Amino acid sequence: NAGVMQNPRHLVRRRGQEARLRCSPMKGHSHVYWYRQLPEEGLKFMVYLQKENIIDESGMPKERFSAEFPKEGPSILRIQQVVRGDSAAYFCASSPPEPGIHYGYTFGSGTRLTVV
Amino acid sequence: RKEVEQDPGPFNVPEGATVAFNCTYSNSASQSFFWYRQDCRKEPKLLMSVYSSGNEDGRFTAQLNRASQYISLLIRDSKLSDSATYLCAVNSNSGYALNFGKGTSLLVTP
């Protein structure tokens, strides 16, 4: 029973390139949450998605960042024209159709993005 | 005032010691509270939820003080393997998002 799967584990991009981070939720889970952890910072909520719907993107930077969770396939966090300040660890969590907030999240192993 | 605040430490303690961390939160309407453990360059892992009456899981005890708006984590009989960063998390106004503290670093020494 696989947990939340994220790939790639490590991603290196040059400034100006695009980064695509993928998250496959736990089996039976249809809600996905993305968080970012900047160096020496706490985890910050970015976006909450259900299949084919963005429910809350209040934590997403206004430009260059987008997220989707299609009917088929993983959730994708896309960062266009990356800058050095985007270097961070990006974590994904999932929950069943009745969001399990009261049970806490199980995070995937994360994607560490390095912008050079 | 930040949503969730923690003393960053580091807390250096010898094996077998008892250590306690506090975490304060600003939203008095918060209902869900958690402690996570994060090892270096790894994902945060849920350690335990924090219930109003306090709860214990082996050597770990979590408590909630709503009046003063803080939660605490007590670790008894510290092990070398307890060395990690401990994050507290409190639900945001949305209900489903969590606000995390920056974490408290613990180093247990032989």
Short mmCIF file of C-alpha atoms in Angstrom, two decimals:
data_model
loop_
_atom_site.label_atom_id
_atom_site.label_comp_id
_atom_site.label_asym_id
_atom_site.label_seq_id
_atom_site.Cartn_x
_atom_site.Cartn_y
_atom_site.Cartn_z
CA ASN A 1 0.00 0.00 0.00
CA ALA A 2 2.19 2.77 -1.34
CA GLY A 3 2.16 6.11 0.39
CA VAL A 4 2.26 9.51 -1.26
CA MET A 5 4.72 9.31 -4.12
CA GLN A 6 6.64 12.31 -5.35
CA ASN A 7 9.08 12.58 -8.19
CA PRO A 8 11.68 13.51 -8.98
CA ARG A 9 13.41 13.43 -5.58
CA HIS A 10 15.94 15.97 -6.75
CA LEU A 11 15.62 18.46 -9.56
CA VAL A 12 18.22 20.91 -10.79
CA ARG A 13 17.18 23.70 -13.10
CA ARG A 14 18.96 26.70 -14.53
CA ARG A 15 17.44 30.11 -14.01
CA GLY A 16 14.67 30.70 -16.51
CA GLN A 17 13.83 27.03 -17.06
CA GLU A 18 10.62 25.31 -16.07
CA ALA A 19 10.26 22.86 -13.20
CA ARG A 20 7.54 20.21 -13.03
CA LEU A 21 7.00 18.38 -9.78
CA ARG A 22 4.71 15.38 -9.60
CA CYS A 23 2.68 13.93 -6.76
CA SER A 24 0.66 10.72 -6.78
CA PRO A 25 -1.67 10.53 -3.78
CA MET A 26 -2.21 7.48 -1.62
CA LYS A 27 -4.62 4.94 -3.07
CA GLY A 28 -8.18 6.06 -2.55
CA HIS A 29 -7.22 9.66 -1.83
CA SER A 30 -8.61 12.36 -4.07
CA HIS A 31 -7.39 15.49 -2.24
CA VAL A 32 -3.85 16.81 -2.62
CA TYR A 33 -2.01 19.54 -0.75
CA TRP A 34 1.30 21.13 -1.73
CA TYR A 35 3.65 22.73 0.79
CA ARG A 36 7.01 24.44 0.34
CA GLN A 37 9.87 24.51 2.80
CA LEU A 38 12.45 27.20 2.13
CA PRO A 39 15.87 26.83 3.77
CA GLU A 40 15.66 27.67 7.47
CA GLU A 41 11.91 28.23 7.15
CA GLY A 42 8.85 26.32 8.20
CA LEU A 43 6.55 24.55 5.82
CA LYS A 44 4.16 26.88 4.05
CA PHE A 45 0.85 25.87 2.52
CA MET A 46 0.68 26.52 -1.20
CA VAL A 47 -2.39 24.92 -2.74
CA TYR A 48 -5.20 22.45 -2.14
CA LEU A 49 -6.63 20.50 -5.05
CA GLN A 50 -9.26 17.90 -5.70
CA LYS A 51 -9.52 15.98 -8.94
CA GLU A 52 -9.91 18.58 -11.71
CA ASN A 53 -10.48 21.39 -9.21
CA ILE A 54 -8.31 23.93 -7.43
CA ILE A 55 -9.98 24.48 -4.08
CA ASP A 56 -7.57 26.93 -2.44
CA GLU A 57 -4.46 28.44 -3.99
CA SER A 58 -4.06 31.25 -1.48
CA GLY A 59 -0.49 30.21 -0.68
CA MET A 60 0.74 30.16 -4.25
CA PRO A 61 2.96 32.98 -5.46
CA LYS A 62 0.95 35.14 -7.84
CA GLU A 63 3.20 34.60 -10.83
CA ARG A 64 5.02 31.69 -12.41
CA PHE A 65 3.45 29.01 -10.19
CA SER A 66 0.52 26.80 -11.16
CA ALA A 67 -0.91 23.48 -10.06
CA GLU A 68 -3.26 20.92 -11.47
CA PHE A 69 -4.72 17.57 -10.52
CA PRO A 70 -6.20 15.98 -13.63
CA LYS A 71 -8.80 13.26 -13.70
CA GLU A 72 -6.10 10.78 -14.61
CA GLY A 73 -2.50 10.92 -13.47
CA PRO A 74 -0.59 12.71 -10.75
CA SER A 75 -0.93 16.22 -9.46
CA ILE A 76 1.58 18.58 -11.05
CA LEU A 77 3.15 21.67 -9.51
CA ARG A 78 4.65 23.76 -12.29
CA ILE A 79 7.11 26.60 -11.83
CA GLN A 80 7.90 28.64 -14.90
CA GLN A 81 11.06 30.71 -15.37
CA VAL A 82 12.57 29.53 -12.12
CA VAL A 83 14.71 31.88 -10.03
CA ARG A 84 17.21 31.08 -7.28
CA GLY A 85 14.62 31.94 -4.64
CA ASP A 86 12.51 28.99 -5.79
CA SER A 87 15.16 26.60 -4.47
CA ALA A 88 13.36 24.70 -1.73
CA ALA A 89 11.86 21.38 -0.75
CA TYR A 90 8.35 20.87 -2.06
CA PHE A 91 6.18 18.39 -0.20
CA CYS A 92 2.86 16.91 -1.14
CA ALA A 93 0.25 15.31 1.12
CA SER A 94 -3.05 13.65 0.35
CA SER A 95 -6.29 12.86 2.11
CA PRO A 96 -9.40 10.80 1.40
CA PRO A 97 -12.59 12.32 -0.01
CA GLU A 98 -13.50 13.45 3.49
CA PRO A 99 -10.40 15.58 4.19
CA GLY A 100 -8.52 14.04 7.08
CA ILE A 101 -7.26 17.26 8.55
CA HIS A 102 -8.00 16.09 12.03
CA TYR A 103 -5.74 13.11 11.55
CA GLY A 104 -2.77 15.09 10.31
CA TYR A 105 -1.05 14.70 6.98
CA THR A 106 1.21 12.02 5.65
CA PHE A 107 3.72 13.72 3.40
CA GLY A 108 5.52 12.34 0.42
CA SER A 109 9.30 12.28 0.45
CA GLY A 110 9.43 15.62 -1.32
CA THR A 111 11.18 17.12 -4.31
CA ARG A 112 14.26 19.18 -3.65
CA LEU A 113 14.53 21.85 -6.29
CA THR A 114 17.85 23.56 -6.81
CA VAL A 115 18.04 26.50 -9.18
CA VAL A 116 21.53 27.26 -10.45
CA ARG B 1 2.69 37.91 15.57
CA LYS B 2 3.47 34.74 13.66
CA GLU B 3 0.77 32.06 13.44
CA VAL B 4 2.92 29.40 15.08
CA GLU B 5 6.14 30.02 16.96
CA GLN B 6 8.76 27.69 18.34
CA ASP B 7 12.09 28.11 20.04
CA PRO B 8 14.55 26.98 17.36
CA GLY B 9 17.01 25.59 19.89
CA PRO B 10 19.20 23.65 19.51
CA PHE B 11 18.46 21.63 22.59
CA ASN B 12 21.48 19.50 23.45
CA VAL B 13 20.66 16.83 26.00
CA PRO B 14 22.38 13.65 27.21
CA GLU B 15 20.85 10.25 26.64
CA GLY B 16 18.24 9.44 29.22
CA ALA B 17 17.32 13.05 29.88
CA THR B 18 13.84 14.50 29.77
CA VAL B 19 13.29 17.41 27.41
CA ALA B 20 10.28 19.57 26.71
CA PHE B 21 9.39 21.85 23.82
CA ASN B 22 6.69 24.48 23.67
CA CYS B 23 4.92 25.96 20.72
CA THR B 24 2.62 28.99 20.77
CA TYR B 25 -0.16 29.71 18.28
CA SER B 26 -2.06 32.87 17.55
CA ASN B 27 -5.46 31.65 16.33
CA SER B 28 -7.66 31.01 19.34
CA ALA B 29 -10.20 29.24 17.12
CA SER B 30 -7.75 26.49 16.12
CA GLN B 31 -9.03 22.99 16.73
CA SER B 32 -6.35 20.61 15.45
CA PHE B 33 -2.83 20.37 16.78
CA PHE B 34 0.04 18.10 15.85
CA TRP B 35 3.68 17.38 16.46
CA TYR B 36 5.84 16.27 13.53
CA ARG B 37 9.38 14.99 13.47
CA GLN B 38 11.68 15.91 10.60
CA ASP B 39 15.07 14.36 10.05
CA CYS B 40 17.68 16.19 8.01
CA ARG B 41 16.67 16.41 4.35
CA LYS B 42 13.66 14.16 4.90
CA GLU B 43 9.93 14.71 4.89
CA PRO B 44 8.09 15.65 8.11
CA LYS B 45 6.54 12.61 9.74
CA LEU B 46 3.52 12.81 11.98
CA LEU B 47 4.60 12.06 15.53
CA MET B 48 1.33 12.57 17.34
CA SER B 49 -1.86 14.56 17.49
CA VAL B 50 -2.46 16.73 20.52
CA TYR B 51 -5.77 16.32 22.30
CA SER B 52 -7.41 18.67 24.74
CA SER B 53 -6.97 16.30 27.66
CA GLY B 54 -3.35 15.60 26.82
CA ASN B 55 -2.11 12.33 25.40
CA GLU B 56 0.82 10.00 25.70
CA ASP B 57 2.52 7.64 23.28
CA GLY B 58 5.31 5.70 24.92
CA ARG B 59 8.01 8.16 25.94
CA PHE B 60 6.21 11.08 24.31
CA THR B 61 3.58 13.24 26.00
CA ALA B 62 1.71 16.05 24.30
CA GLN B 63 -0.36 18.68 26.03
CA LEU B 64 -2.58 21.56 24.97
CA ASN B 65 -3.14 24.74 26.93
CA ARG B 66 -5.96 26.63 25.22
CA ALA B 67 -6.01 29.49 27.73
CA SER B 68 -2.39 30.36 27.02
CA GLN B 69 -2.51 29.11 23.43
CA TYR B 70 0.41 26.75 23.47
CA ILE B 71 1.09 23.08 22.97
CA SER B 72 3.96 21.14 24.44
CA LEU B 73 5.88 17.96 23.74
CA LEU B 74 7.71 16.09 26.48
CA ILE B 75 10.22 13.40 25.65
CA ARG B 76 11.30 11.13 28.47
CA ASP B 77 14.38 8.92 28.53
CA SER B 78 15.84 10.53 25.40
CA LYS B 79 17.49 8.23 22.87
CA LEU B 80 20.18 9.08 20.36
CA SER B 81 17.60 8.32 17.67
CA ASP B 82 15.37 11.12 18.96
CA SER B 83 17.80 13.64 17.47
CA ALA B 84 15.77 15.52 14.88
CA THR B 85 13.81 18.71 14.33
CA TYR B 86 10.36 18.78 15.92
CA LEU B 87 7.67 20.81 14.17
CA CYS B 88 4.39 21.82 15.66
CA ALA B 89 1.39 22.35 13.41
CA VAL B 90 -1.95 24.02 13.97
CA ASN B 91 -4.88 24.13 11.58
CA SER B 92 -5.51 27.42 9.81
CA ASN B 93 -8.83 29.22 9.45
CA SER B 94 -9.54 27.16 6.35
CA GLY B 95 -9.62 23.99 8.42
CA TYR B 96 -7.69 21.84 5.99
CA ALA B 97 -4.38 23.71 5.79
CA LEU B 98 -1.83 23.49 8.56
CA ASN B 99 0.38 26.29 9.81
CA PHE B 100 3.78 24.97 10.85
CA GLY B 101 6.36 26.36 13.19
CA LYS B 102 9.95 26.54 12.00
CA GLY B 103 10.86 23.67 14.26
CA THR B 104 12.95 22.99 17.34
CA SER B 105 16.23 21.17 16.87
CA LEU B 106 17.06 18.39 19.33
CA LEU B 107 20.45 16.72 19.63
CA VAL B 108 20.75 13.82 22.03
CA THR B 109 24.35 13.05 22.91
CA PRO B 110 25.95 9.89 24.34
#
